[in-house]
Amino acid sequence: MVNVPILHDSAGEVSQTEVKDWSKGECEPIPGKTMHDMVIVDRDYTKIYDKFISLGPNVRNGLAAHGNGYQCADFYEKMLDDKDHLQVVDGKVYPSLCEDEEAANAVLYLSSLTNGELSHRAYQNAEKRTGLKLADISEGAKDVRINYKDLQAKIHRYNQSPVWSGLMNDDRAYSAFTYNVERLVPWRTLTGRQHFYLDHEGYIKFGEHLPTYKPSPRPEAYGELRKSVATGRAKVLNVLTPHGKWHIHSTYGDTLRMLTLSRGMEPCWLSVEDAAELGIQDNDWVEVFNDNGVYSTRACVSARIPKGVCFVYHAVERTYSTPKSQIRGGKRSGMNNSFTRVHLKPNLMVGGYGQFTYHFNYWGPVGVNRDTHVLVQKMEKVEF
Amino acid sequence: MSWIKDLISPKTRKWEEFYRNRWQHDKVVRSTHGVNCTGGCSWNIHVKDGIVVWETQALDYPILDKTLPPYEPRGCQRGISFSWYLYSPIRVKYPMIRGALVDLFNAEKAKTGDALKAWANIQANPEARRKYQKARGKGGFRRATWDEAKEIIAASNIYTVKKYGSDRITGFSPIPAMSMLSYAAGSRFLQLMGGVNLSFYDWYCDLPNSFPEIWGEQTDVAESADWYNSKFIACMGANLGMTRTPDVHFFAESRHNGTKTVVFAPDFNMVAKYADKWVPVHAGQDGAFWMAVTHVILKEYHYDKQTPYFIDYTKKYTDSPFLVEVVEEEGKLVPGRLLRAGSVKKYKDIEKGEWKFLNIDSKSGDLVCPGGSSGHRWDGKDGNWNLKFEDAETGKAYDPVLTLLENNDETLQLEFVEYGKNNTAQRGVPVKHIDTVNGKVKVTTVYDLIMAQYGVDRGLGGDYPKTYDEKEAAYTPAWQEILTGIGPKTVLQFAREWARTAETTHGKCSIIIGAGINHWYHNNLIYRAGTMALMLTGCIGVNGGGMNHYVGQEKLAPSDSWATIMSGKDWQKGVRLQQAPIWHYINSNQWRYDGNQADYNTVPKNDLSSMHSADMAVKAVRNGWMPFYPQYNKRNIDIVKDAEKAGAKTDDEIKDYVVGQLKKKELVHSVAEPDEEVNFPRVWYIWRGNAIAGSAKGHEFFLKHYLGTHNNSIAEEVADQFVKDIKVRSENPEGKMDLIVNLNFRMDSSALYSDIILPAASWYEKTDLNSTDMHSFIHPLSPAIAPVWESKSDWVIFR
């Protein structure tokens, strides 16, 4: 039994006009309406491998993304004509996904982005729903088929498709929502228009129904410095963790070239004023800490940084330049997520209502980290 | 002049051989880097004698529109360093298993002769469990064979499915677009088995919540070439030179095309140097600046002068003409819900009338029901889901009234709150009386509410600022200075230049925005503040316009076919896709250290806004707003068996049984009792990401509660005094996870904390696909060489 939340781009978007909690007796629990749905699945654990390596028959029912679907049974059948790329499971024949390249070609062959006929069908379906003329957009691309070897041979621009909102005819640069503005296709919102006003009950109750300004949470209330005590001259700073120059997240930062070009670690950038106040000179070792944890690194004192904030470009690895922490009794120091803790903004959890409806990576509270405050102080002794 | 002689002397020019030799490669293969840099640059990989010797930019991008500069050159200092990893000392060469674990497993297997029993015995023995958990992050890996590693993994999977259910098996892999098949491999494996995928875009804080709020869209932005079409670019929270290295040239080039560029950043950063103006706004306060910009735009370009392009755009493409009920709350008048079409006599019998909304036609003065609403999308009738000025129910053309200023029944004083200084203001709003099936209601338009919210005095009485200099009044240029440190003159100049540019070019003003804004607690509000200025000046859906958010390589272009393959939906319905921030907040026990959000968030006082975030999460799961796996405090297969025992025959009967059990509280959602052992997540697959460190918000809590190993947290538990729904056990469990499996080509922090490391093929050793928001091309990753040592592609490993 698989629990499924109420989903965006489904009729679930029109399920809950009010916030009512069945568990409190405020309404009846109705799966898919006032509560999540449940799907009963037959799962044969001995068949997982067979299914993994073959493309299943449900593709015959069509594919869709962002509420834009198309039929592709004929293309699925054509895949079965390709005798070199088949799997047989229980006597039935399926397109093979066994090898990486077969999987790549299945994605490309069945996507409206790389199969122009499917893009055209998706626009034709959109015409029915909207009552607008749209299929002219894909007319010229009907014969486009891009496969994996094509991509290796030369760079291909993909087709436009109603899955995405930018118009790309005649080598036009992609800009979002040109499809909506020029073709009068609604946004996938409550009114179909761009929303100034968010009338979900939760938004009204959290005071975010109208565009507004709210101050950043105060460090005392955020609660990450309840127990941390400085052992030397220290200062509370707002720590920012932007994307860095000598790495992409944590990758590349540990390569010889990037270590050589940078300081060999990700330092804590401090303003000249704050550093002077703390008796910290450029390249001194410092501890950046709060109740959550500690990161020990060198200071980079720079006129570029304003007072009151410090920067630690994310993301650092614990695999190099990580000394023991003084402030936490000689235990190995951590990294830039050592001083963070998750804080969820509750109104971003509401659902079952227009655009406020769950979809994977589309809706829900996010892992914020920029309102974090730390103490920064100089390390007296550096031990590895 | 000996140096000239040196240069021409063949003997001393031997150093040149190095470069000649470099070009004696055997083959060149196109690939790219799957690193979530959002670059998506095409690279040529040069191979000699089966060894990757170097990589160069591919330099064969097609030209788009002839008026645009080319995409070349694409590729940065990090990308060109990648080949170092292939043969580096930190390459994962063989499968590795934590020594403390493999010893326990081998001993139990020798005793029982059965891998599954061996695993069960280890898990049943708290001491044994502690032993290998405490060794996490402390070295001691042993080289293993693929078969040994796979045996332990398979045993843990089967054990978990049998004992707790497959929803205790979880996987994390971020950003599929960077290598979508490698993502799909693990995901397909998990979903076919009934496991759980954790989301990433929201967890990384790269998801801009304002996009779903405003557009119902996860993210949709311009490719970087379109920056060149812009005539005014405001760049904030995005350090283009640093992080959009292959694209920043369009920003620089746009200035040769007459584009004005303004950079907002607290520090003088790498993109500030390209800009006409650097606005050193206080960190995180950009929203206040934009609120004031919109105040000026509304006053000068919407009210003092009704700029036709702006008015037409706002009417046609935004919710501004829609009617909102004015309601009384504790003796005050405030804006309420949108007026539902189904609540007025004229439309009371239409299908999905609660999900269709109303405008007023300027010609007839009648109510009209515009098509295109969610009700029209889901009412089963075709052809009405569009933005035409046409009443979807009657087919009549109309022209919507934007403001009731000229035609109203009365002016009411509504209350508006400014949260910066917590000031309330009573402001006049024009109102009309509408007869509904529930009696007479008072309504205004969204546009009129916006005018009042922004404090644009239109002679309606109340606490409107009279000048731009009023510091106490929201949202004047003087007000924002207190928060941003930026003088009002800068706001005025910016707002006027912005509006004039948008008016003249019909919407070619854009915002480039990034993590510097999106990682704040109130990111959605800051984004909305900026987006208001774009929408009110018709800059969305226009080439050269747009809210161009680039944080993370989220655009998986061929998502239609890929989504089915990655989720196994070609075989079965029902997928377990988990919202990761809630999952980690609850399962890594970070909620127990969190105070009440109402004390640090800024919210009006009421039942909903006073809830602890953990209770809100429980509510969200119960109500179907958010997913949560593990599902229940009982194995899901057993629940279905119990239902069948109780007589359920069909799927609907099983569901009825479950609903009954939930109502009786015989069955409890795992989210409500996360610290009960039965609800722990057990097995965690990590691939293509650094889940225990690089992306682990609350890293130390991961170490403590997931891994059960040493950590540096001294945080105090405080939630018990605030929570009502979620159960707080007196004991705070540590070491919830039985097994952590990591696929990696690099010995990174997550690998070192895992129990089993599997050697993964790198980006020059496997077949894969890559797409990005930054351009509209789709790229291959290619096996320039076979996977080195014992590594395999993610697809082959999960297969």
PDB file of N, CA, C and O in Angstrom, chain A residues 3 16 51 56 100 107 112 148 157 165 172 174 181 193 197 199 203 208 213-214 252 254 304 317-318 338 342 353 365 371, chain B residues 85 188 213 220 223 267 285 336-338 340 371 521 528 543 560-561 570 590 602 625 629 631 699-700 746 749 776 781 793:
ATOM      1  N   ASN A   3       1.151   5.221   0.081  1.00  0.00           N
ATOM      2  CA  ASN A   3       0.465   6.485   0.352  1.00  0.00           C
ATOM      3  C   ASN A   3       0.883   7.515  -0.696  1.00  0.00           C
ATOM      4  O   ASN A   3       2.076   7.632  -0.993  1.00  0.00           O
ATOM      5  N   GLN A  16      -9.453  20.760  -1.698  1.00  0.00           N
ATOM      6  CA  GLN A  16      -9.679  21.286  -0.346  1.00  0.00           C
ATOM      7  C   GLN A  16      -9.838  22.808  -0.351  1.00  0.00           C
ATOM      8  O   GLN A  16      -8.855  23.538  -0.412  1.00  0.00           O
ATOM      9  N   LYS A  51      12.036  -6.361 -14.542  1.00  0.00           N
ATOM     10  CA  LYS A  51      11.357  -5.096 -14.843  1.00  0.00           C
ATOM     11  C   LYS A  51      12.366  -3.975 -15.042  1.00  0.00           C
ATOM     12  O   LYS A  51      12.183  -3.109 -15.893  1.00  0.00           O
ATOM     13  N   GLY A  56       8.390  -1.221 -19.521  1.00  0.00           N
ATOM     14  CA  GLY A  56       7.087  -1.848 -19.274  1.00  0.00           C
ATOM     15  C   GLY A  56       5.975  -1.379 -20.189  1.00  0.00           C
ATOM     16  O   GLY A  56       6.079  -0.349 -20.866  1.00  0.00           O
ATOM     17  N   ASP A 100      23.115   0.949 -20.610  1.00  0.00           N
ATOM     18  CA  ASP A 100      22.966   2.398 -20.419  1.00  0.00           C
ATOM     19  C   ASP A 100      22.467   3.084 -21.693  1.00  0.00           C
ATOM     20  O   ASP A 100      21.585   3.933 -21.660  1.00  0.00           O
ATOM     21  N   VAL A 107      14.729   7.148 -23.464  1.00  0.00           N
ATOM     22  CA  VAL A 107      14.353   8.494 -23.009  1.00  0.00           C
ATOM     23  C   VAL A 107      14.203   9.418 -24.214  1.00  0.00           C
ATOM     24  O   VAL A 107      13.200  10.136 -24.356  1.00  0.00           O
ATOM     25  N   SER A 112       8.898  14.241 -25.890  1.00  0.00           N
ATOM     26  CA  SER A 112       8.456  15.262 -26.847  1.00  0.00           C
ATOM     27  C   SER A 112       9.585  16.251 -27.167  1.00  0.00           C
ATOM     28  O   SER A 112       9.545  16.934 -28.176  1.00  0.00           O
ATOM     29  N   TYR A 148      20.982   9.024 -29.104  1.00  0.00           N
ATOM     30  CA  TYR A 148      22.201   9.235 -28.306  1.00  0.00           C
ATOM     31  C   TYR A 148      23.426   9.487 -29.184  1.00  0.00           C
ATOM     32  O   TYR A 148      24.224  10.385 -28.911  1.00  0.00           O
ATOM     33  N   ARG A 157      19.921  21.270 -30.333  1.00  0.00           N
ATOM     34  CA  ARG A 157      18.936  21.991 -29.536  1.00  0.00           C
ATOM     35  C   ARG A 157      17.676  21.125 -29.499  1.00  0.00           C
ATOM     36  O   ARG A 157      17.313  20.511 -30.500  1.00  0.00           O
ATOM     37  N   SER A 165       7.566  26.247 -21.132  1.00  0.00           N
ATOM     38  CA  SER A 165       6.734  27.399 -21.484  1.00  0.00           C
ATOM     39  C   SER A 165       7.393  28.420 -22.411  1.00  0.00           C
ATOM     40  O   SER A 165       6.821  29.470 -22.659  1.00  0.00           O
ATOM     41  N   ARG A 172      14.837  31.328 -31.850  1.00  0.00           N
ATOM     42  CA  ARG A 172      14.573  32.326 -30.835  1.00  0.00           C
ATOM     43  C   ARG A 172      15.105  31.848 -29.473  1.00  0.00           C
ATOM     44  O   ARG A 172      14.984  30.672 -29.146  1.00  0.00           O
ATOM     45  N   TYR A 174      15.227  31.012 -25.642  1.00  0.00           N
ATOM     46  CA  TYR A 174      14.183  30.528 -24.746  1.00  0.00           C
ATOM     47  C   TYR A 174      13.963  31.525 -23.615  1.00  0.00           C
ATOM     48  O   TYR A 174      14.895  31.904 -22.908  1.00  0.00           O
ATOM     49  N   VAL A 181       1.969  33.925 -22.556  1.00  0.00           N
ATOM     50  CA  VAL A 181       1.629  35.302 -22.912  1.00  0.00           C
ATOM     51  C   VAL A 181       1.200  35.401 -24.373  1.00  0.00           C
ATOM     52  O   VAL A 181       0.188  36.021 -24.694  1.00  0.00           O
ATOM     53  N   ARG A 193      -4.109  32.639 -13.926  1.00  0.00           N
ATOM     54  CA  ARG A 193      -3.287  33.831 -14.147  1.00  0.00           C
ATOM     55  C   ARG A 193      -2.096  33.807 -13.197  1.00  0.00           C
ATOM     56  O   ARG A 193      -2.044  33.006 -12.266  1.00  0.00           O
ATOM     57  N   TYR A 197      -2.172  37.659  -5.493  1.00  0.00           N
ATOM     58  CA  TYR A 197      -2.885  37.401  -4.246  1.00  0.00           C
ATOM     59  C   TYR A 197      -2.981  35.892  -4.020  1.00  0.00           C
ATOM     60  O   TYR A 197      -3.393  35.153  -4.909  1.00  0.00           O
ATOM     61  N   ASP A 199      -4.852  33.338  -1.797  1.00  0.00           N
ATOM     62  CA  ASP A 199      -5.968  33.355  -0.836  1.00  0.00           C
ATOM     63  C   ASP A 199      -6.134  32.051  -0.072  1.00  0.00           C
ATOM     64  O   ASP A 199      -7.179  31.827   0.536  1.00  0.00           O
ATOM     65  N   TYR A 203      -2.212  30.871   3.990  1.00  0.00           N
ATOM     66  CA  TYR A 203      -1.473  32.089   3.625  1.00  0.00           C
ATOM     67  C   TYR A 203      -2.059  33.311   4.315  1.00  0.00           C
ATOM     68  O   TYR A 203      -1.329  34.198   4.746  1.00  0.00           O
ATOM     69  N   GLU A 208       0.730  36.059   4.603  1.00  0.00           N
ATOM     70  CA  GLU A 208       1.480  36.107   3.352  1.00  0.00           C
ATOM     71  C   GLU A 208       0.556  36.083   2.140  1.00  0.00           C
ATOM     72  O   GLU A 208       0.963  35.708   1.044  1.00  0.00           O
ATOM     73  N   TYR A 213       6.866  42.364   3.280  1.00  0.00           N
ATOM     74  CA  TYR A 213       8.233  42.263   3.775  1.00  0.00           C
ATOM     75  C   TYR A 213       8.175  41.657   5.169  1.00  0.00           C
ATOM     76  O   TYR A 213       7.335  42.050   5.977  1.00  0.00           O
ATOM     77  N   LYS A 214       9.039  40.702   5.442  1.00  0.00           N
ATOM     78  CA  LYS A 214       9.169  40.207   6.816  1.00  0.00           C
ATOM     79  C   LYS A 214      10.641  40.205   7.193  1.00  0.00           C
ATOM     80  O   LYS A 214      11.488  39.844   6.365  1.00  0.00           O
ATOM     81  N   TYR A 252      35.586  19.115  -6.966  1.00  0.00           N
ATOM     82  CA  TYR A 252      36.729  19.877  -7.501  1.00  0.00           C
ATOM     83  C   TYR A 252      37.561  20.532  -6.398  1.00  0.00           C
ATOM     84  O   TYR A 252      38.746  20.774  -6.580  1.00  0.00           O
ATOM     85  N   ASP A 254      38.741  19.360  -3.857  1.00  0.00           N
ATOM     86  CA  ASP A 254      39.807  18.483  -3.385  1.00  0.00           C
ATOM     87  C   ASP A 254      40.787  18.104  -4.490  1.00  0.00           C
ATOM     88  O   ASP A 254      41.618  17.231  -4.308  1.00  0.00           O
ATOM     89  N   ARG A 304      36.229  43.505   1.087  1.00  0.00           N
ATOM     90  CA  ARG A 304      35.032  43.208   0.308  1.00  0.00           C
ATOM     91  C   ARG A 304      33.834  42.876   1.198  1.00  0.00           C
ATOM     92  O   ARG A 304      32.694  43.000   0.777  1.00  0.00           O
ATOM     93  N   GLU A 317      34.771  19.848   2.367  1.00  0.00           N
ATOM     94  CA  GLU A 317      34.887  18.421   2.698  1.00  0.00           C
ATOM     95  C   GLU A 317      35.605  18.277   4.032  1.00  0.00           C
ATOM     96  O   GLU A 317      36.429  19.115   4.392  1.00  0.00           O
ATOM     97  N   ARG A 318      35.315  17.185   4.722  1.00  0.00           N
ATOM     98  CA  ARG A 318      36.046  16.896   5.954  1.00  0.00           C
ATOM     99  C   ARG A 318      37.309  16.100   5.669  1.00  0.00           C
ATOM    100  O   ARG A 318      37.964  15.633   6.583  1.00  0.00           O
ATOM    101  N   SER A 338      27.966  22.059   9.684  1.00  0.00           N
ATOM    102  CA  SER A 338      28.005  21.750  11.110  1.00  0.00           C
ATOM    103  C   SER A 338      27.259  22.812  11.907  1.00  0.00           C
ATOM    104  O   SER A 338      26.732  22.527  12.973  1.00  0.00           O
ATOM    105  N   VAL A 342      17.898  22.526  10.463  1.00  0.00           N
ATOM    106  CA  VAL A 342      16.733  22.743   9.599  1.00  0.00           C
ATOM    107  C   VAL A 342      15.660  23.561  10.319  1.00  0.00           C
ATOM    108  O   VAL A 342      15.312  23.265  11.454  1.00  0.00           O
ATOM    109  N   TYR A 353      -4.789  22.497  -3.016  1.00  0.00           N
ATOM    110  CA  TYR A 353      -5.464  23.751  -3.369  1.00  0.00           C
ATOM    111  C   TYR A 353      -4.705  24.445  -4.502  1.00  0.00           C
ATOM    112  O   TYR A 353      -3.666  25.079  -4.276  1.00  0.00           O
ATOM    113  N   PRO A 365       8.276  23.058   2.163  1.00  0.00           N
ATOM    114  CA  PRO A 365       9.279  23.930   2.782  1.00  0.00           C
ATOM    115  C   PRO A 365      10.675  23.557   2.289  1.00  0.00           C
ATOM    116  O   PRO A 365      10.913  22.417   1.905  1.00  0.00           O
ATOM    117  N   ASP A 371      19.889  32.291   7.632  1.00  0.00           N
ATOM    118  CA  ASP A 371      19.597  33.106   8.803  1.00  0.00           C
ATOM    119  C   ASP A 371      20.401  32.626  10.011  1.00  0.00           C
ATOM    120  O   ASP A 371      20.120  32.994  11.135  1.00  0.00           O
TER     121      ASP A 371
ATOM    122  N   TYR B  85      40.561  13.596 -11.472  1.00  0.00           N
ATOM    123  CA  TYR B  85      39.900  12.645 -10.577  1.00  0.00           C
ATOM    124  C   TYR B  85      40.073  11.189 -11.026  1.00  0.00           C
ATOM    125  O   TYR B  85      40.099  10.283 -10.208  1.00  0.00           O
ATOM    126  N   ARG B 188      14.811   3.914 -10.222  1.00  0.00           N
ATOM    127  CA  ARG B 188      14.014   2.803 -10.773  1.00  0.00           C
ATOM    128  C   ARG B 188      14.142   1.576  -9.873  1.00  0.00           C
ATOM    129  O   ARG B 188      13.168   0.897  -9.573  1.00  0.00           O
ATOM    130  N   GLU B 213       4.021  29.486  -6.050  1.00  0.00           N
ATOM    131  CA  GLU B 213       3.031  30.419  -5.501  1.00  0.00           C
ATOM    132  C   GLU B 213       2.442  31.307  -6.597  1.00  0.00           C
ATOM    133  O   GLU B 213       1.241  31.528  -6.650  1.00  0.00           O
ATOM    134  N   ASP B 220      10.879  27.969 -14.152  1.00  0.00           N
ATOM    135  CA  ASP B 220      11.006  28.051 -15.603  1.00  0.00           C
ATOM    136  C   ASP B 220      11.638  29.404 -15.885  1.00  0.00           C
ATOM    137  O   ASP B 220      11.089  30.436 -15.479  1.00  0.00           O
ATOM    138  N   GLU B 223      17.003  30.985 -20.995  1.00  0.00           N
ATOM    139  CA  GLU B 223      18.380  30.542 -21.203  1.00  0.00           C
ATOM    140  C   GLU B 223      19.277  31.781 -21.225  1.00  0.00           C
ATOM    141  O   GLU B 223      18.807  32.897 -21.493  1.00  0.00           O
ATOM    142  N   ASP B 267      28.353  42.312  -0.553  1.00  0.00           N
ATOM    143  CA  ASP B 267      29.800  42.403  -0.780  1.00  0.00           C
ATOM    144  C   ASP B 267      30.062  42.867  -2.204  1.00  0.00           C
ATOM    145  O   ASP B 267      29.227  42.694  -3.095  1.00  0.00           O
ATOM    146  N   GLN B 285      18.143  41.807   2.781  1.00  0.00           N
ATOM    147  CA  GLN B 285      17.109  42.845   2.872  1.00  0.00           C
ATOM    148  C   GLN B 285      16.605  43.313   1.495  1.00  0.00           C
ATOM    149  O   GLN B 285      15.896  44.306   1.391  1.00  0.00           O
ATOM    150  N   GLY B 336     -10.203  38.766   2.422  1.00  0.00           N
ATOM    151  CA  GLY B 336     -10.473  37.347   2.666  1.00  0.00           C
ATOM    152  C   GLY B 336     -10.174  36.503   1.444  1.00  0.00           C
ATOM    153  O   GLY B 336      -9.174  36.695   0.770  1.00  0.00           O
ATOM    154  N   ARG B 337     -11.104  35.588   1.136  1.00  0.00           N
ATOM    155  CA  ARG B 337     -10.883  34.648   0.031  1.00  0.00           C
ATOM    156  C   ARG B 337     -11.379  35.246  -1.284  1.00  0.00           C
ATOM    157  O   ARG B 337     -12.170  36.183  -1.302  1.00  0.00           O
ATOM    158  N   LEU B 338     -10.933  34.643  -2.381  1.00  0.00           N
ATOM    159  CA  LEU B 338     -11.467  35.022  -3.689  1.00  0.00           C
ATOM    160  C   LEU B 338     -12.953  34.676  -3.726  1.00  0.00           C
ATOM    161  O   LEU B 338     -13.366  33.651  -3.169  1.00  0.00           O
ATOM    162  N   ARG B 340     -16.060  33.064  -5.052  1.00  0.00           N
ATOM    163  CA  ARG B 340     -16.280  31.881  -5.888  1.00  0.00           C
ATOM    164  C   ARG B 340     -17.452  32.102  -6.841  1.00  0.00           C
ATOM    165  O   ARG B 340     -18.521  32.589  -6.403  1.00  0.00           O
ATOM    166  N   GLY B 371     -12.564  32.066 -18.175  1.00  0.00           N
ATOM    167  CA  GLY B 371     -12.043  30.699 -18.296  1.00  0.00           C
ATOM    168  C   GLY B 371     -10.615  30.640 -17.768  1.00  0.00           C
ATOM    169  O   GLY B 371     -10.057  31.641 -17.352  1.00  0.00           O
ATOM    170  N   TYR B 521      15.213  32.393   5.107  1.00  0.00           N
ATOM    171  CA  TYR B 521      13.956  31.849   5.642  1.00  0.00           C
ATOM    172  C   TYR B 521      12.762  32.431   4.884  1.00  0.00           C
ATOM    173  O   TYR B 521      11.820  31.725   4.558  1.00  0.00           O
ATOM    174  N   ARG B 528       8.877  37.216  -4.250  1.00  0.00           N
ATOM    175  CA  ARG B 528       7.593  37.806  -4.660  1.00  0.00           C
ATOM    176  C   ARG B 528       7.719  39.314  -4.784  1.00  0.00           C
ATOM    177  O   ARG B 528       7.147  39.923  -5.687  1.00  0.00           O
ATOM    178  N   ASN B 543      10.703  37.952 -24.242  1.00  0.00           N
ATOM    179  CA  ASN B 543      12.148  37.799 -24.420  1.00  0.00           C
ATOM    180  C   ASN B 543      12.849  39.034 -23.868  1.00  0.00           C
ATOM    181  O   ASN B 543      12.445  40.158 -24.147  1.00  0.00           O
ATOM    182  N   ASP B 560       9.279  14.212 -19.643  1.00  0.00           N
ATOM    183  CA  ASP B 560       8.069  13.412 -19.876  1.00  0.00           C
ATOM    184  C   ASP B 560       8.368  11.915 -19.939  1.00  0.00           C
ATOM    185  O   ASP B 560       7.758  11.127 -19.231  1.00  0.00           O
ATOM    186  N   SER B 561       9.347  11.543 -20.772  1.00  0.00           N
ATOM    187  CA  SER B 561       9.663  10.115 -20.867  1.00  0.00           C
ATOM    188  C   SER B 561      10.519   9.657 -19.687  1.00  0.00           C
ATOM    189  O   SER B 561      10.338   8.578 -19.143  1.00  0.00           O
ATOM    190  N   ASP B 570       6.320   2.605 -15.887  1.00  0.00           N
ATOM    191  CA  ASP B 570       6.044   1.789 -17.067  1.00  0.00           C
ATOM    192  C   ASP B 570       5.532   0.408 -16.642  1.00  0.00           C
ATOM    193  O   ASP B 570       4.952  -0.309 -17.438  1.00  0.00           O
ATOM    194  N   GLN B 590      15.905  16.782  14.161  1.00  0.00           N
ATOM    195  CA  GLN B 590      16.207  18.213  14.299  1.00  0.00           C
ATOM    196  C   GLN B 590      15.010  18.971  14.865  1.00  0.00           C
ATOM    197  O   GLN B 590      15.169  20.003  15.499  1.00  0.00           O
ATOM    198  N   THR B 602       7.595  35.756  11.558  1.00  0.00           N
ATOM    199  CA  THR B 602       6.778  36.910  11.947  1.00  0.00           C
ATOM    200  C   THR B 602       5.374  36.654  11.450  1.00  0.00           C
ATOM    201  O   THR B 602       5.119  36.741  10.250  1.00  0.00           O
ATOM    202  N   TRP B 625      -1.304  16.909   2.161  1.00  0.00           N
ATOM    203  CA  TRP B 625      -0.565  18.036   1.575  1.00  0.00           C
ATOM    204  C   TRP B 625       0.862  17.634   1.231  1.00  0.00           C
ATOM    205  O   TRP B 625       1.402  18.049   0.226  1.00  0.00           O
ATOM    206  N   TYR B 629       7.244   9.054   4.206  1.00  0.00           N
ATOM    207  CA  TYR B 629       7.605   7.628   4.291  1.00  0.00           C
ATOM    208  C   TYR B 629       8.740   7.523   5.295  1.00  0.00           C
ATOM    209  O   TYR B 629       9.632   8.369   5.252  1.00  0.00           O
ATOM    210  N   GLN B 631       5.459   5.070   6.182  1.00  0.00           N
ATOM    211  CA  GLN B 631       4.061   5.482   6.204  1.00  0.00           C
ATOM    212  C   GLN B 631       3.424   5.337   7.576  1.00  0.00           C
ATOM    213  O   GLN B 631       2.921   6.302   8.130  1.00  0.00           O
ATOM    214  N   HIS B 699      24.209  18.780   9.655  1.00  0.00           N
ATOM    215  CA  HIS B 699      25.177  17.671   9.513  1.00  0.00           C
ATOM    216  C   HIS B 699      25.424  16.939  10.838  1.00  0.00           C
ATOM    217  O   HIS B 699      25.441  15.713  10.903  1.00  0.00           O
ATOM    218  N   GLU B 700      25.619  17.702  11.914  1.00  0.00           N
ATOM    219  CA  GLU B 700      25.961  17.069  13.197  1.00  0.00           C
ATOM    220  C   GLU B 700      24.799  16.222  13.723  1.00  0.00           C
ATOM    221  O   GLU B 700      25.005  15.231  14.408  1.00  0.00           O
ATOM    222  N   ARG B 746      34.750   9.174  -5.788  1.00  0.00           N
ATOM    223  CA  ARG B 746      35.584  10.075  -5.025  1.00  0.00           C
ATOM    224  C   ARG B 746      35.418   9.721  -3.554  1.00  0.00           C
ATOM    225  O   ARG B 746      34.308   9.548  -3.088  1.00  0.00           O
ATOM    226  N   SER B 749      33.329  13.124   1.915  1.00  0.00           N
ATOM    227  CA  SER B 749      32.920  13.015   3.316  1.00  0.00           C
ATOM    228  C   SER B 749      31.811  11.983   3.495  1.00  0.00           C
ATOM    229  O   SER B 749      31.807  11.225   4.459  1.00  0.00           O
ATOM    230  N   SER B 776      19.526  25.633 -24.233  1.00  0.00           N
ATOM    231  CA  SER B 776      18.449  24.755 -24.686  1.00  0.00           C
ATOM    232  C   SER B 776      18.987  23.569 -25.498  1.00  0.00           C
ATOM    233  O   SER B 776      18.345  23.109 -26.424  1.00  0.00           O
ATOM    234  N   LEU B 781      26.812  12.386 -21.802  1.00  0.00           N
ATOM    235  CA  LEU B 781      28.050  11.986 -21.133  1.00  0.00           C
ATOM    236  C   LEU B 781      28.452  10.702 -21.841  1.00  0.00           C
ATOM    237  O   LEU B 781      27.585   9.893 -22.174  1.00  0.00           O
ATOM    238  N   SER B 793      29.177   1.851 -14.125  1.00  0.00           N
ATOM    239  CA  SER B 793      28.222   2.964 -14.202  1.00  0.00           C
ATOM    240  C   SER B 793      27.111   2.748 -13.183  1.00  0.00           C
ATOM    241  O   SER B 793      26.830   1.613 -12.781  1.00  0.00           O
TER     242      SER B 793
END
